[in-house]
Coordinates of C-alpha atoms and ligand atoms in Angstrom, one line a residue:
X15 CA -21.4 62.4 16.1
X16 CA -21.2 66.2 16.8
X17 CA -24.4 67.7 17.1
X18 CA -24.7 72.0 17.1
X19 CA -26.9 72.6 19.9
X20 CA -30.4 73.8 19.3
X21 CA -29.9 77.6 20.4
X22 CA -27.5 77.7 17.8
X23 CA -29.9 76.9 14.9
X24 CA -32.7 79.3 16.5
X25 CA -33.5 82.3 14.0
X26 CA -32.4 84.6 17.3
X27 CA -29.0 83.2 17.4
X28 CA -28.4 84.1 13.7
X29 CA -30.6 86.8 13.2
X30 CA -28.1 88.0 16.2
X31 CA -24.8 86.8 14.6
X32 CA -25.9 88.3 11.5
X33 CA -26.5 91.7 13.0
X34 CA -23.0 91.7 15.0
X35 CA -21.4 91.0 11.6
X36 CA -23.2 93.7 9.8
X37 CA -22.5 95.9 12.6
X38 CA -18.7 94.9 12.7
X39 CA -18.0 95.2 9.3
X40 CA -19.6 98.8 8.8
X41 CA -17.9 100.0 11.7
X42 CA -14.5 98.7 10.9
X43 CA -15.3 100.3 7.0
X44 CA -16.2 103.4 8.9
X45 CA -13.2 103.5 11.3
X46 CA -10.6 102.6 8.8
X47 CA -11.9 105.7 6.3
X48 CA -11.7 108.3 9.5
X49 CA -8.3 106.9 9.9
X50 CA -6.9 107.2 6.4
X51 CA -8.5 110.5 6.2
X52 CA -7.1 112.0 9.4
X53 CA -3.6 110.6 8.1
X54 CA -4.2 111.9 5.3
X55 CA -4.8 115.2 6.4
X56 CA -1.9 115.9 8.9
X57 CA 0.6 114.7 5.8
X58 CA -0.8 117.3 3.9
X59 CA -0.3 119.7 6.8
X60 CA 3.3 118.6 7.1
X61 CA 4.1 119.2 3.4
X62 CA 2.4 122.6 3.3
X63 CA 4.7 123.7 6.5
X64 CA 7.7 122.3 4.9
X65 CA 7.0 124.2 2.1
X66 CA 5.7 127.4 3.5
X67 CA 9.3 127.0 5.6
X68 CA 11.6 126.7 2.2
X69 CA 9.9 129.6 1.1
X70 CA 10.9 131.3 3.6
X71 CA 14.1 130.5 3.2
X72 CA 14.0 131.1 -0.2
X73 CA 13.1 135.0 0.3
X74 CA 15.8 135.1 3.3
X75 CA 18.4 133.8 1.0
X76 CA 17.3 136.5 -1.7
X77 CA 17.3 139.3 0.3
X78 CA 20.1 138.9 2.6
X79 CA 22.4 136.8 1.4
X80 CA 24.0 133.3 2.5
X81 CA 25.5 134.2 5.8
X82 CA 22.2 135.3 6.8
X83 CA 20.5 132.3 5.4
X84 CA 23.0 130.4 7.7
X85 CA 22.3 132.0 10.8
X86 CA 18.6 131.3 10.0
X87 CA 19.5 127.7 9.7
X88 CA 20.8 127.4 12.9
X89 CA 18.1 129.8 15.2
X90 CA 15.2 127.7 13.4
X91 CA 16.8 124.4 14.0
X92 CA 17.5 125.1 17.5
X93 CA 14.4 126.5 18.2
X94 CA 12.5 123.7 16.6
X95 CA 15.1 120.9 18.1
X96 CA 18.4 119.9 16.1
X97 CA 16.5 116.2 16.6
X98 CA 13.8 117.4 14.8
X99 CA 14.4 119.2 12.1
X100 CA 17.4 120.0 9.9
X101 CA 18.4 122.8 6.9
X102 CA 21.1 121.9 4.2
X103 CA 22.2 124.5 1.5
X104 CA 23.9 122.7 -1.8
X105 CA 25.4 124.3 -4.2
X106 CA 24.0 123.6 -8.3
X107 CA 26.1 120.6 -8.7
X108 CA 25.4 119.0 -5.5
X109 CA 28.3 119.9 -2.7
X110 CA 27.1 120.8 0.6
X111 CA 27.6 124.5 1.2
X112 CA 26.4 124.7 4.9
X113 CA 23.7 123.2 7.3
X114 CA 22.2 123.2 10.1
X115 CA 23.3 120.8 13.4
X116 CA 23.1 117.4 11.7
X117 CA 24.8 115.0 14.4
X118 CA 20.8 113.7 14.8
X119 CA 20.8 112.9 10.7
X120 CA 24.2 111.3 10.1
X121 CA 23.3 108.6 8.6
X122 CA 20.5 109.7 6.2
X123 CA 22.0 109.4 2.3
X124 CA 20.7 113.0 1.6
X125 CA 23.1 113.3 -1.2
X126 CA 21.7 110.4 -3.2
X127 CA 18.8 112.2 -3.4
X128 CA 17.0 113.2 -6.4
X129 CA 17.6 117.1 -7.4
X130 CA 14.6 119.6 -8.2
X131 CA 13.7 121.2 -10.9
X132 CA 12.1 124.3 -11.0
X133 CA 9.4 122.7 -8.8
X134 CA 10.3 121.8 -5.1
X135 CA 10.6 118.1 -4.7
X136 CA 8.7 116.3 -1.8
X137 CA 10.2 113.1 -0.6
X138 CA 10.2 110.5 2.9
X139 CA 12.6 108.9 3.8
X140 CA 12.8 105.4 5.9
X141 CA 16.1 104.7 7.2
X142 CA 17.2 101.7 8.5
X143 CA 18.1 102.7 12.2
X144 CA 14.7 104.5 12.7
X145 CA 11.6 103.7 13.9
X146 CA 9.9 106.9 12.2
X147 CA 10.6 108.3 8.6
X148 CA 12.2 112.0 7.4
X149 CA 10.0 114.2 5.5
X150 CA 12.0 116.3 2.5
X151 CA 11.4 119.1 0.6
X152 CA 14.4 119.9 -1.9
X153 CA 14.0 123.1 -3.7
X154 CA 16.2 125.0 -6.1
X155 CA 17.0 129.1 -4.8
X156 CA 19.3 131.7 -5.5
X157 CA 21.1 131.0 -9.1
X158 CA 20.1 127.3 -8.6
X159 CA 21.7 126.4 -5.3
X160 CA 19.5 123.2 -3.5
X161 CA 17.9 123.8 -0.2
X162 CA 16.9 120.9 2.0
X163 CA 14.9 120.9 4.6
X164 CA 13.8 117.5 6.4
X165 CA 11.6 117.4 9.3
X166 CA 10.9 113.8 11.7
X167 CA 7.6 111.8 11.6
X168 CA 8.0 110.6 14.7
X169 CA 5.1 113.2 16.2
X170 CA 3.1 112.5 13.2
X171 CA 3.8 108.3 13.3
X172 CA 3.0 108.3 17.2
X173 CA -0.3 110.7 16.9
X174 CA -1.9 107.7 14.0
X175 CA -0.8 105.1 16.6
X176 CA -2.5 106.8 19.2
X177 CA -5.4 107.0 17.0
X178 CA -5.3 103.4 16.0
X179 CA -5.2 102.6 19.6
X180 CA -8.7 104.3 20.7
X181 CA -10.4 103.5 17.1
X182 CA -9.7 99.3 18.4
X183 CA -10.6 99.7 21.5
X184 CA -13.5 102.0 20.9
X185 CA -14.4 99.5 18.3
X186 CA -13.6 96.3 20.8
X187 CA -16.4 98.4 23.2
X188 CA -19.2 98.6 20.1
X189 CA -18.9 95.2 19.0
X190 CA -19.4 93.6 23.2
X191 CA -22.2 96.8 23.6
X192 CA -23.1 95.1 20.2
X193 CA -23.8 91.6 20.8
X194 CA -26.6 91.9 23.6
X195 CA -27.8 94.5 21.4
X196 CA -28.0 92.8 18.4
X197 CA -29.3 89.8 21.0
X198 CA -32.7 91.7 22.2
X199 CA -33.2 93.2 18.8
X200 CA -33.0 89.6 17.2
X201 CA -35.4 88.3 20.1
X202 CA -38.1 91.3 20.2
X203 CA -38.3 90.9 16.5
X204 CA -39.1 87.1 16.8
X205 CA -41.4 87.8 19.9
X206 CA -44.3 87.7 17.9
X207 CA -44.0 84.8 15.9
X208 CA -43.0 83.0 19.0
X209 CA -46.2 83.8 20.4
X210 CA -48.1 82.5 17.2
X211 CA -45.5 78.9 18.5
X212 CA -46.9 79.0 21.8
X213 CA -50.5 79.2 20.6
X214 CA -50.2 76.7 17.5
X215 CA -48.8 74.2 20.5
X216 CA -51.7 75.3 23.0
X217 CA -54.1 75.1 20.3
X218 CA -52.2 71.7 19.4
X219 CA -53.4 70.8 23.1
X220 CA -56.9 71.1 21.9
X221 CA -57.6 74.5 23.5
X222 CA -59.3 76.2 19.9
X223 CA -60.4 79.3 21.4
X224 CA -57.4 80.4 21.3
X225 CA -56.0 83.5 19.9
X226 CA -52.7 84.6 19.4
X227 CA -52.8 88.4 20.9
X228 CA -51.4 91.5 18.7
X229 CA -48.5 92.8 19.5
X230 CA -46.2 95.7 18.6
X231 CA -43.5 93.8 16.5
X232 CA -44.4 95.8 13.2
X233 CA -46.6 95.2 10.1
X234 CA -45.1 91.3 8.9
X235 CA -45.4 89.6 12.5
X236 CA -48.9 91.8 12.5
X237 CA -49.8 90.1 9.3
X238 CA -48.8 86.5 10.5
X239 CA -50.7 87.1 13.7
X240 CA -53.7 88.4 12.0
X241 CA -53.5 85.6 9.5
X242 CA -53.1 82.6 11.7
X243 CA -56.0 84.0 13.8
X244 CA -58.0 84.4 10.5
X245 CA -57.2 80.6 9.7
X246 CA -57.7 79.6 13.5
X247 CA -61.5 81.3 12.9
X248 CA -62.1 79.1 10.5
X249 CA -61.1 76.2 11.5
X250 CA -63.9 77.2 14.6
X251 CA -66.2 77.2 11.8
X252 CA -65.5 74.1 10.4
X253 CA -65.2 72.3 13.8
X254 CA -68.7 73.9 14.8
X255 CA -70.4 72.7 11.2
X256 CA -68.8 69.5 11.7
X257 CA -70.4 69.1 15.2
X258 CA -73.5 70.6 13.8
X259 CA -73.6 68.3 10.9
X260 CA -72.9 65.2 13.3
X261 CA -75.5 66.3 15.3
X262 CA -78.3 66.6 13.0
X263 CA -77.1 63.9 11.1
X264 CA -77.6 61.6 14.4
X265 CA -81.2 63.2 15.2
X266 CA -82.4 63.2 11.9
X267 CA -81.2 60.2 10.1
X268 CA -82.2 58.2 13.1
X269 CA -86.4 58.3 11.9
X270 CA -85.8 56.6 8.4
X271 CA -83.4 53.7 9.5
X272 CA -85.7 53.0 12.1
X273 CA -89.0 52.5 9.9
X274 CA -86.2 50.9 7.2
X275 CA -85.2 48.7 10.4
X276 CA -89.2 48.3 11.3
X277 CA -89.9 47.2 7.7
X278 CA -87.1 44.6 7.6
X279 CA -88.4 43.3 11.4
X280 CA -91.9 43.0 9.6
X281 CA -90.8 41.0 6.9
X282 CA -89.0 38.8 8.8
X283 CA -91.8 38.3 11.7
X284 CA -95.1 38.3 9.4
X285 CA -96.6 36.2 7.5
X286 CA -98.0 38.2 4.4
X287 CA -97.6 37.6 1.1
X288 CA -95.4 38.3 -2.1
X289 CA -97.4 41.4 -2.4
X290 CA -96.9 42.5 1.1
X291 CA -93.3 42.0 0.7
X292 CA -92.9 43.7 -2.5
X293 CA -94.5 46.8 -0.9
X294 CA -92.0 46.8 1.9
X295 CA -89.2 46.0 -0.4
X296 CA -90.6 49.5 -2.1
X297 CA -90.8 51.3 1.1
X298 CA -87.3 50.5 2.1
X299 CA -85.4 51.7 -1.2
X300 CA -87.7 54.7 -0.6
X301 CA -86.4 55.4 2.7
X302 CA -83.1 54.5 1.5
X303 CA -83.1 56.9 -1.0
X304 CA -84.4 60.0 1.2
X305 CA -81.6 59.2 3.5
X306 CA -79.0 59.1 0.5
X307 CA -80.6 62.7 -0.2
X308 CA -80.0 63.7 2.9
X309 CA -76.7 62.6 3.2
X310 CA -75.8 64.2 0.0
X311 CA -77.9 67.6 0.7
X312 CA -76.3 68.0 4.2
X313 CA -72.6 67.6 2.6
X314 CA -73.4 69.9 0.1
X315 CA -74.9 73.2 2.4
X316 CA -71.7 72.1 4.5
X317 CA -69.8 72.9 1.4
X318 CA -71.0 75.7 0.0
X319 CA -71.1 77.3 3.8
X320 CA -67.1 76.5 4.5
X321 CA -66.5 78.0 1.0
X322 CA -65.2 74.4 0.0
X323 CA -68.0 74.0 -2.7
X324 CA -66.0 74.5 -6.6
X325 CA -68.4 76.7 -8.1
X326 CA -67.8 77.4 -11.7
X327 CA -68.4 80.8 -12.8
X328 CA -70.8 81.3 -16.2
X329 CA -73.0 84.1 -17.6
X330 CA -76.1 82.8 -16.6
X331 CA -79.6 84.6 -17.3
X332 CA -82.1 84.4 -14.3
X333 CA -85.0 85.0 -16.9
X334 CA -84.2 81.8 -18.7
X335 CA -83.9 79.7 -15.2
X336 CA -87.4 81.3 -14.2
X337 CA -88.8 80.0 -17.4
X338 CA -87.1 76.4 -17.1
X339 CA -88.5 76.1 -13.8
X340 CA -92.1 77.1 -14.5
X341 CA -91.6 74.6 -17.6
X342 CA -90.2 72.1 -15.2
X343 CA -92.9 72.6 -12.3
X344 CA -95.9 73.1 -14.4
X345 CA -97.2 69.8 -14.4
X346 CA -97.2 70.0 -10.5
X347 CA -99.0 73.5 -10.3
X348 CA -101.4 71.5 -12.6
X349 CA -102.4 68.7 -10.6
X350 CA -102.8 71.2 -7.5
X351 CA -104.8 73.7 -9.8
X352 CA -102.4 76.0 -8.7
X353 CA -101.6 79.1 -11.0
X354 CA -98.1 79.2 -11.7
X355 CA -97.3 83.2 -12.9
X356 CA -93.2 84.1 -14.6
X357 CA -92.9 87.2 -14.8
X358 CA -89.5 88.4 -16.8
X359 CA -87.8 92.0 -18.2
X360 CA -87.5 92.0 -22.3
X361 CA -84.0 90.9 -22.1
X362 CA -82.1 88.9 -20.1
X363 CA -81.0 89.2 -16.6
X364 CA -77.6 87.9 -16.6
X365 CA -75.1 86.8 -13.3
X366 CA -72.0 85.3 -13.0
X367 CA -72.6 82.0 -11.0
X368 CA -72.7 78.4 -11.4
X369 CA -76.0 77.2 -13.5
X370 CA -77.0 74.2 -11.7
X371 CA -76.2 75.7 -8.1
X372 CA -78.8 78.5 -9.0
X373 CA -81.1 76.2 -10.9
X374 CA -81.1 74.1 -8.0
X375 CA -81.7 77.0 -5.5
X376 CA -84.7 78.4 -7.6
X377 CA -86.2 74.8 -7.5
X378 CA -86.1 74.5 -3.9
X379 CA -88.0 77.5 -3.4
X380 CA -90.7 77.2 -6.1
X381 CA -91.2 73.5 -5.1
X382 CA -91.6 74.7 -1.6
X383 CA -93.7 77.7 -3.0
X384 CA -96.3 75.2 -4.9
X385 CA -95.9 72.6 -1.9
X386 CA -97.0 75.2 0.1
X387 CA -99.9 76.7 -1.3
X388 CA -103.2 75.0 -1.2
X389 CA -105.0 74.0 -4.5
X390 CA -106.9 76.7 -6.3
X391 CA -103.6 79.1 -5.2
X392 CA -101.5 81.2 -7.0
X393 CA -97.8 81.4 -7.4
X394 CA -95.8 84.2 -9.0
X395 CA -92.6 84.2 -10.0
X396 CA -90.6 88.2 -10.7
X397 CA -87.2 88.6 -12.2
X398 CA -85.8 91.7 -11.8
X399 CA -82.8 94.3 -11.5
X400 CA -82.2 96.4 -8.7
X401 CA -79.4 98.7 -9.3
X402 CA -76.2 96.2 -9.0
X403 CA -78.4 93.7 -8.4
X404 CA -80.6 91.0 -10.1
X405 CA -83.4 89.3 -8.2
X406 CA -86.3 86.3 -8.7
X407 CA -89.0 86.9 -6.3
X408 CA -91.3 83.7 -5.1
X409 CA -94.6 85.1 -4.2
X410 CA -97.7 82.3 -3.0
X411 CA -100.2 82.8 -1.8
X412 CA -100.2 79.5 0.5
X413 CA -100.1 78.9 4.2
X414 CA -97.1 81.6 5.2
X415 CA -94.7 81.1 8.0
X416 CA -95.4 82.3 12.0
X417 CA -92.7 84.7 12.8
X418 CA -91.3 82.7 15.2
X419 CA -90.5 80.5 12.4
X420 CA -89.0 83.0 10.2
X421 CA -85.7 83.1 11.7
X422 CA -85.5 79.6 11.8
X423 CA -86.9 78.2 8.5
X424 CA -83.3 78.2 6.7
X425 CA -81.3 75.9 9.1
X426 CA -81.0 72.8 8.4
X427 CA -83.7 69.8 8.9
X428 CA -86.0 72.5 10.7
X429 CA -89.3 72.1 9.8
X430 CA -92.2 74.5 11.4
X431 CA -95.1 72.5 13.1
X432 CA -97.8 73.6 9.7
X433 CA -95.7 71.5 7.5
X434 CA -95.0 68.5 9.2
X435 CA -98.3 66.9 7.7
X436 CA -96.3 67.7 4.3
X437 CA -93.4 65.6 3.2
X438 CA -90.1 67.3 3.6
X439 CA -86.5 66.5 5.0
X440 CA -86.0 70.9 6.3
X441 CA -82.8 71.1 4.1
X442 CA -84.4 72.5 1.1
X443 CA -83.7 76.1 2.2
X444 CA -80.9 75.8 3.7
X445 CA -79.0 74.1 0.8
X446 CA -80.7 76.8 -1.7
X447 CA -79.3 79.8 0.9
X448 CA -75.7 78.2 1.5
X449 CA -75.8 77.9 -2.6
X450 CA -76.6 81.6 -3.1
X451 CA -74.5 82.9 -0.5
X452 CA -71.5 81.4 -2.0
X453 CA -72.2 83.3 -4.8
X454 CA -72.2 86.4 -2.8
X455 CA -75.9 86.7 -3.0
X456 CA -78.3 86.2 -0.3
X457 CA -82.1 84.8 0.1
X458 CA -84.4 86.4 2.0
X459 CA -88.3 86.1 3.0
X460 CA -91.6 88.0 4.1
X461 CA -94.4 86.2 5.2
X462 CA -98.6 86.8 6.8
X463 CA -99.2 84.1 8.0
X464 CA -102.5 82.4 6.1
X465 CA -101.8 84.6 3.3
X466 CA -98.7 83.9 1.5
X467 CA -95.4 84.3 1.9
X468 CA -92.6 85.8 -0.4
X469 CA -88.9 84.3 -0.8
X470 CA -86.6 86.6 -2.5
X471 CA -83.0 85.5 -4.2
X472 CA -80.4 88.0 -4.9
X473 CA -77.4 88.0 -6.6
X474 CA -74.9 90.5 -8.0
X475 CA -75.4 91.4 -11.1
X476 CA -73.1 90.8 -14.1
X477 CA -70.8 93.7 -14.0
X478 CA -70.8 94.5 -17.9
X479 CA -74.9 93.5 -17.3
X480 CA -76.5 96.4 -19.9
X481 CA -78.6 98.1 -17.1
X482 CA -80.6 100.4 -20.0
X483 CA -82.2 97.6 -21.3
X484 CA -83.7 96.1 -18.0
X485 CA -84.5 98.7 -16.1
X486 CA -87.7 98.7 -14.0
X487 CA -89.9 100.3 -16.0
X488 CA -89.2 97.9 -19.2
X489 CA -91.7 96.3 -20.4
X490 CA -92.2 92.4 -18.9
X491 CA -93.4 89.5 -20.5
X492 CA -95.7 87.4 -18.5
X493 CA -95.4 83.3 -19.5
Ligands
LIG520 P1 -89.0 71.2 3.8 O1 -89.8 72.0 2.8 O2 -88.4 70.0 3.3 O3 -89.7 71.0 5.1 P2 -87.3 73.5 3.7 O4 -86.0 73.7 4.3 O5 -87.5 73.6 2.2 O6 -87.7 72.0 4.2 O7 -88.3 74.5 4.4 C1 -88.2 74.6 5.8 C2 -89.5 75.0 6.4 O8 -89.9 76.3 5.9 C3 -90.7 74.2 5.8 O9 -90.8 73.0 6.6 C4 -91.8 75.1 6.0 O10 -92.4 75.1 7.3 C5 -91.2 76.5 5.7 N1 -91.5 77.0 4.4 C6 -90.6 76.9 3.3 N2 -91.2 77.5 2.2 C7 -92.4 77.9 2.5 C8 -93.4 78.5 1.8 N3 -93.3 78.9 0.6 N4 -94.6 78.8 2.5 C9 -94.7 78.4 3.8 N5 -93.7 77.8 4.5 C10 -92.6 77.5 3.9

């Protein structure tokens, strides 16, 4: 079967045929009208003579009579050429009177002609035996006798075909300049996104660093370069988290299946009793459980840091999370003798967010804040408005972080030396910041070290959020 071959179906190619035809039908439209109009013109100029000339003739006729109307006949058509022009006198009724030479016109049916009225009468003729037509103007002078006066187109017929000569070549010229033209137009334009091609294919290749450079090409292939770089960024991200992820998953999951795989080796190796193995059996769906947590908290901050995470978007009041998690925690702060503070504004403190991202983000932070905090300790929780902003402040006054732990305390499975003796997978702040970044908010932390530490969550604040009620100076109820 016929197949086109593939330059033809290339967006150059019609982009190019496209143009050329654009190109050729506007300047065809455009020649014809210069044409018509130029033809147009010089008929008019024709007429105008002829008429200007019978008037002439007229005012001759008038003043001096026939005989000298005669004479003028002859001296203007041999001046002119007895070829090219030609003057008849008839009388009312229609008989010739006398005329110029007319051995040039004999076979012209002049007397068929329609006769004027009071207006003179313009006419062409086409006879048969001539390549170019007559012009006429019949007019009636002197008590109603007819002049005719008749002049060849031939000038006139071989002037437009002159014309229409250069207007096909010249337009033969535009349309072959045309084509190349049209060509490197059609390929400059798709330059750019033939660059994205070559860097989609490279990329393809498995070369991600990649980027397709900016060019010229104008604002649309600026866009689509921009945009496919954009995408190609995050794509890097993702790549770099999933590598991340693997690799933590690999360090960090690789402690709990051991002791689960230790545990199982025991039982099958020792010799103790039910007990014994009811205590491992325990142990194990522990282990398995921390490392379904883990699982399940690393997807999660992978989630809400790729922007994949669906977070639902609710009026939610920080004063009435602060108060669910003291409610929530306060058996804990109990046990340690630890005193657990909430301080909230008289009215609520409302976001936009999803509830049980931020309720899980506050009780990372205060579980961290009370595990934290030796017994006897205190722990204080603040919400608060700043501005466009809302805010729950964790202040404890527990072991603190070193600063060179600070900057590293929110990635993931990090743990600083001081809390290794505590239970603890290192995810809990980094799921609660990838959770409150998502929502455009951001936690941050201030620490001395043996003193205490405070971890402060931000988040924008509702925007219709009544800022007279809760402003800083409002009165706060302690819980
Ligand atoms: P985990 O608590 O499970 O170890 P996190 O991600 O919650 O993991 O915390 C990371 C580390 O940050 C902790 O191991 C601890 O060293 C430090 N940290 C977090 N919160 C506090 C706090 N309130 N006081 C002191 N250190 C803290």
């Amino acid at each position: 079967m016929f197949s086109r071959p593939s330059w033809f179906r290339s967006t150059t190619f019609r982009l190019t045929l496209w143009n050329v035809v654009l190109y050729g039908i506007l300047s065809f439209a455009a020649f014809t009208i210069a044409y018509g109009s130029l033809g147009a013109y010089l008929r008019q100029q024709i007429d105008l003579e002829l008429l200007e000339e019978a008037e002439e003739c007229k005012v001759i006729g008038q003043d001096n009579g026939t005989e000298r109307l005669a004479a003028e006949f002859n001296r203007e058509s041999q001046t002119i050429g007895p070829k090219k022009v030609f003057y008849r006198l008839l009388s009312p009724d229609g008989r010739l009177r006398f005329s110029s030479d007319m051995d040039s016109w004999r076979n012209l049916e002049l007397d068929a002609l329609p006769k004027p009225d009071a207006q003179p009468l313009l006419s062409t003729l086409h006879p048969a035996n001539r390549k170019y037509g007559v012009r006429m103007v019949s007019q009636r002078i002197m008590d109603r006798q007819i002049l005719q006066i008749g002049t060849t187109l031939r000038p006139y017929g071989r002037f437009m075909k002159r014309c229409q000569g250069i207007f096909s070549w010249t337009l033969a010229a535009m349309l072959g300049l045309g084509v190349p033209l049209a060509w490197l137009l059609a390929h400059r334009a798709m330059a750019g996104v033939n660059r994205v091609t070559w860097t989609a294919a490279r990329i393809g290749r498995g070369d991600l660093s990649r980027r397709v450079p900016v060019g010229s090409e104008g604002q649309e292939i600026q866009a689509l370069v921009e945009a496919f770089n954009d995408m190609l960024e995050r794509i890097g991200v993702l790549v770099r988290e999933l590598k991340e992820i693997t690799d933590n998953v690999a360090h960090d999951l690789r402690t709990p299946i051991t002791r689960i795989r230790g545990i199982a080796e025991t039982t099958l190796t020792g010799v103790g009793g039910i007990e014994a193995y009811r205590e491992m059996a325990a142990e194990v769906i522990e282990e398995s459980d921390r490392l379904v947590n883990m699982v399940n908290a690393t997807l999660e901050i992978a989630q809400a840091d790729t922007g994949l995470a669906r977070l639902k978007s609710e009026t939610v009041d920080l004063c009435e999370i602060a108060r669910e998690a003291k409610d929530l925690f306060e058996p804990v702060a109990l046990d340690k003798n630890i005193d657990l503070v909430v301080e909230t504004p008289a009215c609520s403190v409302t976001v936009m967010a999803d509830r049980t991202k931020v309720q899980r983000a506050v009780a990372n932070l205060l579980d961290n804040a009370l595990k934290y905090t030796p017994s006897a300790g205190k722990v204080e929780l603040v919400v608060g408005t700043d501005k466009d902003q809302a805010h729950i402040k964790f202040t404890d006054s527990g072991v603190g972080v070193e600063p060179a732990d600070l900057t590293r305390i929110f990635e993931r499975f990090y743990r600083a030396d001081k809390s290794r003796s505590t239970s603890g997978s290192g995810l809990g702040l980094s799921l609660a910041r990838a959770l409150i970044r998502a929502h455009g908010g951001d936690i941050t932390v201030t620490s001395q070290p043996g003193k205490g530490s405070t971890f402060e969550i931000v988040l924008p604040l509702r925007p219709e959020h009544d800022e007279t009620v809760i402003s800083g100076s409002s009165p706060r109820n302690p819980h």
